[in-house]
């Protein structure tokens, strides 16, 4: 596949905190010209078979995906896994353990909101989550908007659910090494998601990248919905400096909320980079008629 392939290897469905079911997302990806797709729900592979089958039926090449939350240097960092066996017991069990803390955390978040007069937040968020194991701040944010406490999701995160604000409860995520090993142990490739979002100092970022590589991580997102043009230039250089494979994905969650639609990233990877999909060609699920 070409470096300019319209690959979208980062997006979310109703199985985590997106608003479209995997099948609808597959149709949207195909309609928007995606040539290689991966669904990467947070800490959950339960939508993979549905996404894979929907993609195959549409003639859309597919890579399995997941976005794993890890704690690094006191911040939550996301590691995307691509092209792994989604039935592998280690990754399935590892993710189940990681998710286990979400239900209790959600109840604590609701208690924090109740203390400032916002009642029924847990039930309200659960209505959006569908899966109680995967209830997250995004679901609370949608409830706060629907209930009229905030005008939109950005206002929620200015006033609530972030450090020092009502409803904030930290979550202890997986360790970086565990997440990378789950992915690589299941035959996949690990990628640092949207590095421009973390606000690390150069020293912290160097520590993240070198530790990630030491654990067997091989890729980094260069073109993604939250990266500015300057970020894309910076992380092109980073990928070249550390000999990392480059990935590309919209991080699409919802037609109403996301800055970039699935398949509608304007930028392509620089021709100087090695696209992650070239290293994963043997892991792509091709449509029934085989590679195009």
Coordinates of C-alpha atoms in Angstrom, one line a residue:
X1 CA 0.0 0.0 0.0
X2 CA 1.1 3.5 -0.8
X3 CA 2.2 6.1 1.9
X4 CA -0.7 8.2 0.6
X5 CA -3.2 5.5 1.2
X6 CA -6.3 6.9 2.9
X7 CA -5.8 4.8 6.0
X8 CA -7.9 5.6 9.1
X9 CA -6.4 3.6 12.0
X10 CA -8.0 5.3 15.0
X11 CA -11.7 5.7 15.7
X12 CA -14.3 4.8 18.2
X13 CA -17.7 3.1 18.2
X14 CA -20.6 2.6 20.7
X15 CA -18.5 -0.3 22.1
X16 CA -16.5 2.4 23.9
X17 CA -17.2 6.1 23.8
X18 CA -18.2 6.7 20.2
X19 CA -21.8 7.3 19.1
X20 CA -22.1 5.1 16.1
X21 CA -22.2 1.2 16.1
X22 CA -19.3 -0.6 14.4
X23 CA -21.4 -1.5 11.4
X24 CA -22.5 2.1 10.8
X25 CA -19.0 3.4 11.3
X26 CA -17.8 0.9 8.7
X27 CA -20.3 2.2 6.2
X28 CA -19.3 5.8 7.0
X29 CA -15.6 4.9 6.5
X30 CA -16.3 3.3 3.1
X31 CA -18.5 6.2 2.0
X32 CA -15.7 8.7 3.0
X33 CA -13.1 7.0 0.9
X34 CA -11.2 5.0 3.6
X35 CA -8.9 2.5 1.9
X36 CA -7.7 0.7 5.1
X37 CA -9.7 0.9 8.4
X38 CA -9.2 0.0 12.0
X39 CA -11.7 0.4 14.9
X40 CA -9.8 1.2 18.0
X41 CA -12.2 1.3 21.0
X42 CA -10.9 2.2 24.4
X43 CA -9.6 -0.8 26.4
X44 CA -12.1 -3.1 24.6
X45 CA -11.9 -5.5 21.7
X46 CA -15.6 -6.5 21.9
X47 CA -16.5 -4.7 18.7
X48 CA -13.7 -6.2 16.6
X49 CA -15.5 -9.1 15.0
X50 CA -18.5 -6.9 14.1
X51 CA -16.2 -4.3 12.6
X52 CA -14.2 -6.9 10.7
X53 CA -17.3 -8.6 9.2
X54 CA -18.9 -5.3 8.3
X55 CA -15.7 -4.1 6.6
X56 CA -15.3 -7.3 4.6
X57 CA -18.9 -7.1 3.5
X58 CA -18.3 -3.6 2.2
X59 CA -15.1 -4.5 0.4
X60 CA -13.0 -2.4 2.9
X61 CA -9.6 -3.8 4.0
X62 CA -9.5 -4.0 7.8
X63 CA -6.9 -4.1 10.6
X64 CA -8.0 -5.1 14.2
X65 CA -7.5 -2.2 16.6
X66 CA -7.6 -1.1 20.3
X67 CA -6.6 2.0 22.2
X68 CA -5.2 1.2 25.6
X69 CA -4.9 3.8 28.4
X70 CA -1.7 3.6 30.3
X71 CA -0.3 5.8 33.1
X72 CA 3.1 7.4 32.3
X73 CA 4.9 10.2 34.2
X74 CA 1.6 11.0 36.1
X75 CA -0.4 11.4 32.9
X76 CA -2.7 9.1 30.9
X77 CA -1.1 8.1 27.6
X78 CA -2.9 6.1 24.9
X79 CA -1.3 3.2 23.1
X80 CA -3.0 2.0 19.9
X81 CA -2.7 -1.7 19.0
X82 CA -3.1 -2.7 15.4
X83 CA -3.2 -6.1 13.6
X84 CA -3.4 -8.3 16.6
X85 CA -5.4 -11.5 17.2
X86 CA -8.5 -10.1 19.0
X87 CA -9.3 -13.5 20.5
X88 CA -5.9 -13.7 22.2
X89 CA -6.6 -14.5 25.9
X90 CA -3.8 -12.3 27.3
X91 CA -5.0 -9.1 25.7
X92 CA -8.7 -9.9 26.3
X93 CA -8.0 -10.6 30.0
X94 CA -5.6 -7.7 30.4
X95 CA -8.1 -5.3 29.1
X96 CA -10.9 -6.8 31.2
X97 CA -8.8 -6.2 34.3
X98 CA -8.0 -2.6 33.2
X99 CA -11.6 -1.8 32.7
X100 CA -12.6 -3.3 36.1
X101 CA -11.9 0.0 37.9
X102 CA -14.3 2.0 35.7
X103 CA -17.5 1.1 37.4
X104 CA -16.4 2.1 40.9
X105 CA -14.7 5.2 39.5
X106 CA -17.9 6.3 37.7
X107 CA -19.8 6.1 41.0
X108 CA -17.2 8.2 42.7
X109 CA -17.5 10.8 39.9
X110 CA -21.2 10.9 40.3
X111 CA -20.8 11.5 44.1
X112 CA -18.5 14.4 43.3
X113 CA -21.0 15.9 41.0
X114 CA -23.8 15.3 43.6
X115 CA -21.8 17.4 46.1
X116 CA -22.2 20.4 43.8
X117 CA -25.9 19.8 43.3
X118 CA -25.9 17.6 40.1
X119 CA -28.0 14.6 40.8
X120 CA -28.5 11.4 38.8
X121 CA -25.2 11.6 37.0
X122 CA -24.3 7.9 37.2
X123 CA -27.7 6.8 35.7
X124 CA -27.5 9.6 33.2
X125 CA -24.0 8.6 32.0
X126 CA -24.9 4.9 32.0
X127 CA -27.7 5.7 29.5
X128 CA -25.0 6.8 27.0
X129 CA -22.4 4.2 27.9
X130 CA -24.5 1.0 27.2
X131 CA -21.6 -1.0 28.7
X132 CA -21.2 -0.3 32.4
X133 CA -17.6 -1.6 32.3
X134 CA -16.8 1.2 29.8
X135 CA -18.5 4.2 31.4
X136 CA -16.2 7.1 31.0
X137 CA -15.9 10.9 31.4
X138 CA -17.3 11.3 27.8
X139 CA -20.5 9.7 28.9
X140 CA -20.8 12.0 31.9
X141 CA -20.1 14.9 29.6
X142 CA -23.0 14.0 27.3
X143 CA -25.3 13.7 30.3
X144 CA -24.2 17.1 31.6
X145 CA -25.0 18.7 28.2
X146 CA -28.3 16.9 27.8
X147 CA -29.4 17.8 31.3
X148 CA -28.7 21.5 30.6
X149 CA -25.8 21.9 33.1
X150 CA -23.4 22.8 30.2
X151 CA -23.9 24.1 26.7
X152 CA -21.4 21.7 25.1
X153 CA -18.7 19.1 25.8
X154 CA -15.8 21.6 25.9
X155 CA -17.6 23.6 28.6
X156 CA -18.0 20.4 30.6
X157 CA -14.3 19.9 30.7
X158 CA -13.7 23.5 31.6
X159 CA -16.0 23.2 34.6
X160 CA -16.1 19.6 35.7
X161 CA -14.4 16.1 35.5
X162 CA -10.8 17.5 35.2
X163 CA -8.2 17.7 37.9
X164 CA -9.2 20.1 40.7
X165 CA -12.8 20.3 39.4
X166 CA -16.0 18.6 40.7
X167 CA -16.4 15.0 39.6
X168 CA -12.7 14.3 38.9
X169 CA -11.5 10.9 40.0
X170 CA -8.1 9.5 38.7
X171 CA -8.0 6.0 37.3
X172 CA -5.0 3.7 37.6
X173 CA -4.4 2.4 34.1
X174 CA -2.3 -0.4 32.8
X175 CA 1.5 0.0 32.8
X176 CA 3.1 1.0 29.5
X177 CA 5.1 -2.3 29.3
X178 CA 1.9 -4.4 29.9
X179 CA 0.0 -2.7 27.1
X180 CA 2.8 -3.1 24.6
X181 CA 3.3 -6.7 25.5
X182 CA -0.5 -7.5 25.2
X183 CA -0.5 -6.1 21.7
X184 CA 2.8 -7.6 20.5
X185 CA 2.1 -10.9 22.2
X186 CA -1.1 -11.2 20.2
X187 CA 0.8 -10.6 16.9
X188 CA 0.1 -6.9 16.6
X189 CA 2.0 -3.7 16.5
X190 CA 2.0 -1.0 19.2
X191 CA 1.7 2.7 18.3
X192 CA 1.9 5.9 20.5
X193 CA -1.4 7.7 19.9
X194 CA -1.6 11.5 19.2
X195 CA 1.7 12.4 21.0
X196 CA 1.0 16.1 20.5
X197 CA -1.8 15.9 23.0
X198 CA 0.0 15.1 26.2
X199 CA 1.9 18.3 26.9
X200 CA 5.1 16.5 27.9
X201 CA 8.4 18.3 28.3
X202 CA 11.0 17.2 25.7
X203 CA 12.7 15.1 28.5
X204 CA 9.4 13.4 29.4
X205 CA 8.6 12.7 25.8
X206 CA 12.1 11.2 25.2
X207 CA 11.5 9.0 28.3
X208 CA 8.1 7.8 26.9
X209 CA 9.4 7.0 23.5
X210 CA 12.6 5.2 24.6
X211 CA 10.7 3.2 27.2
X212 CA 8.0 2.4 24.6
X213 CA 10.7 1.1 22.2
X214 CA 12.4 -0.9 24.9
X215 CA 9.1 -2.8 25.6
X216 CA 8.8 -3.5 21.8
X217 CA 6.7 -0.6 20.6
X218 CA 7.3 0.3 17.0
X219 CA 4.9 3.1 15.8
X220 CA 3.8 6.6 16.4
X221 CA 0.7 8.6 15.1
X222 CA 1.9 11.5 13.0
X223 CA -1.3 12.5 11.2
X224 CA -4.3 12.6 13.5
X225 CA -7.4 14.7 14.2
X226 CA -5.9 16.5 17.2
X227 CA -2.5 17.3 15.6
X228 CA -1.8 20.8 14.3
X229 CA 0.3 21.3 11.1
X230 CA 3.3 22.0 13.4
X231 CA 2.6 18.8 15.4
X232 CA 2.7 16.8 12.1
X233 CA 6.0 18.3 11.1
X234 CA 7.4 17.7 14.6
X235 CA 6.3 14.0 14.8
X236 CA 7.5 13.3 11.3
X237 CA 10.9 14.3 12.5
X238 CA 10.4 12.2 15.7
X239 CA 9.4 9.1 13.7
X240 CA 12.6 9.5 11.6
X241 CA 14.8 10.2 14.6
X242 CA 13.7 7.1 16.5
X243 CA 13.1 4.9 13.4
X244 CA 9.4 4.5 14.3
X245 CA 6.7 3.5 11.8
X246 CA 4.2 6.2 11.1
X247 CA 0.4 5.9 11.6
X248 CA -2.6 8.0 10.6
X249 CA -6.1 8.2 12.1
X250 CA -9.0 10.6 12.7
X251 CA -9.7 9.7 16.3
X252 CA -13.4 10.0 15.2
X253 CA -16.0 9.6 18.0
X254 CA -19.2 11.2 16.7
X255 CA -20.6 13.2 13.8
X256 CA -21.6 15.9 16.3
X257 CA -18.5 16.1 18.5
X258 CA -15.4 15.2 16.4
X259 CA -13.2 17.8 14.7
X260 CA -12.3 15.4 11.8
X261 CA -14.7 12.9 10.2
X262 CA -13.6 9.3 9.7
X263 CA -11.6 9.1 6.4
X264 CA -11.5 12.9 6.1
X265 CA -8.0 13.7 7.4
X266 CA -6.6 16.3 4.9
X267 CA -2.9 15.4 5.4
X268 CA -1.1 12.4 4.2
X269 CA 2.1 10.9 5.7
X270 CA 5.3 12.3 4.3
X271 CA 7.0 10.2 1.7
X272 CA 10.0 10.1 4.0
X273 CA 8.2 8.0 6.5
X274 CA 7.6 4.2 6.7
X275 CA 3.8 3.7 7.0
X276 CA 2.7 1.3 9.8
X277 CA 0.4 -0.5 7.3
X278 CA 3.4 -1.7 5.2
X279 CA 4.7 -3.7 8.2
X280 CA 1.2 -5.1 8.8
X281 CA 0.3 -6.2 5.3
X282 CA 0.2 -9.8 6.4
X283 CA -2.3 -8.9 9.2
X284 CA -4.8 -7.1 7.0
X285 CA -8.2 -8.7 6.7
X286 CA -8.9 -8.4 3.0
X287 CA -12.4 -8.5 1.5
X288 CA -13.4 -11.9 0.1
X289 CA -12.1 -11.0 -3.4
X290 CA -8.5 -10.4 -1.9
X291 CA -6.2 -7.4 -2.2
X292 CA -7.2 -4.7 -4.6

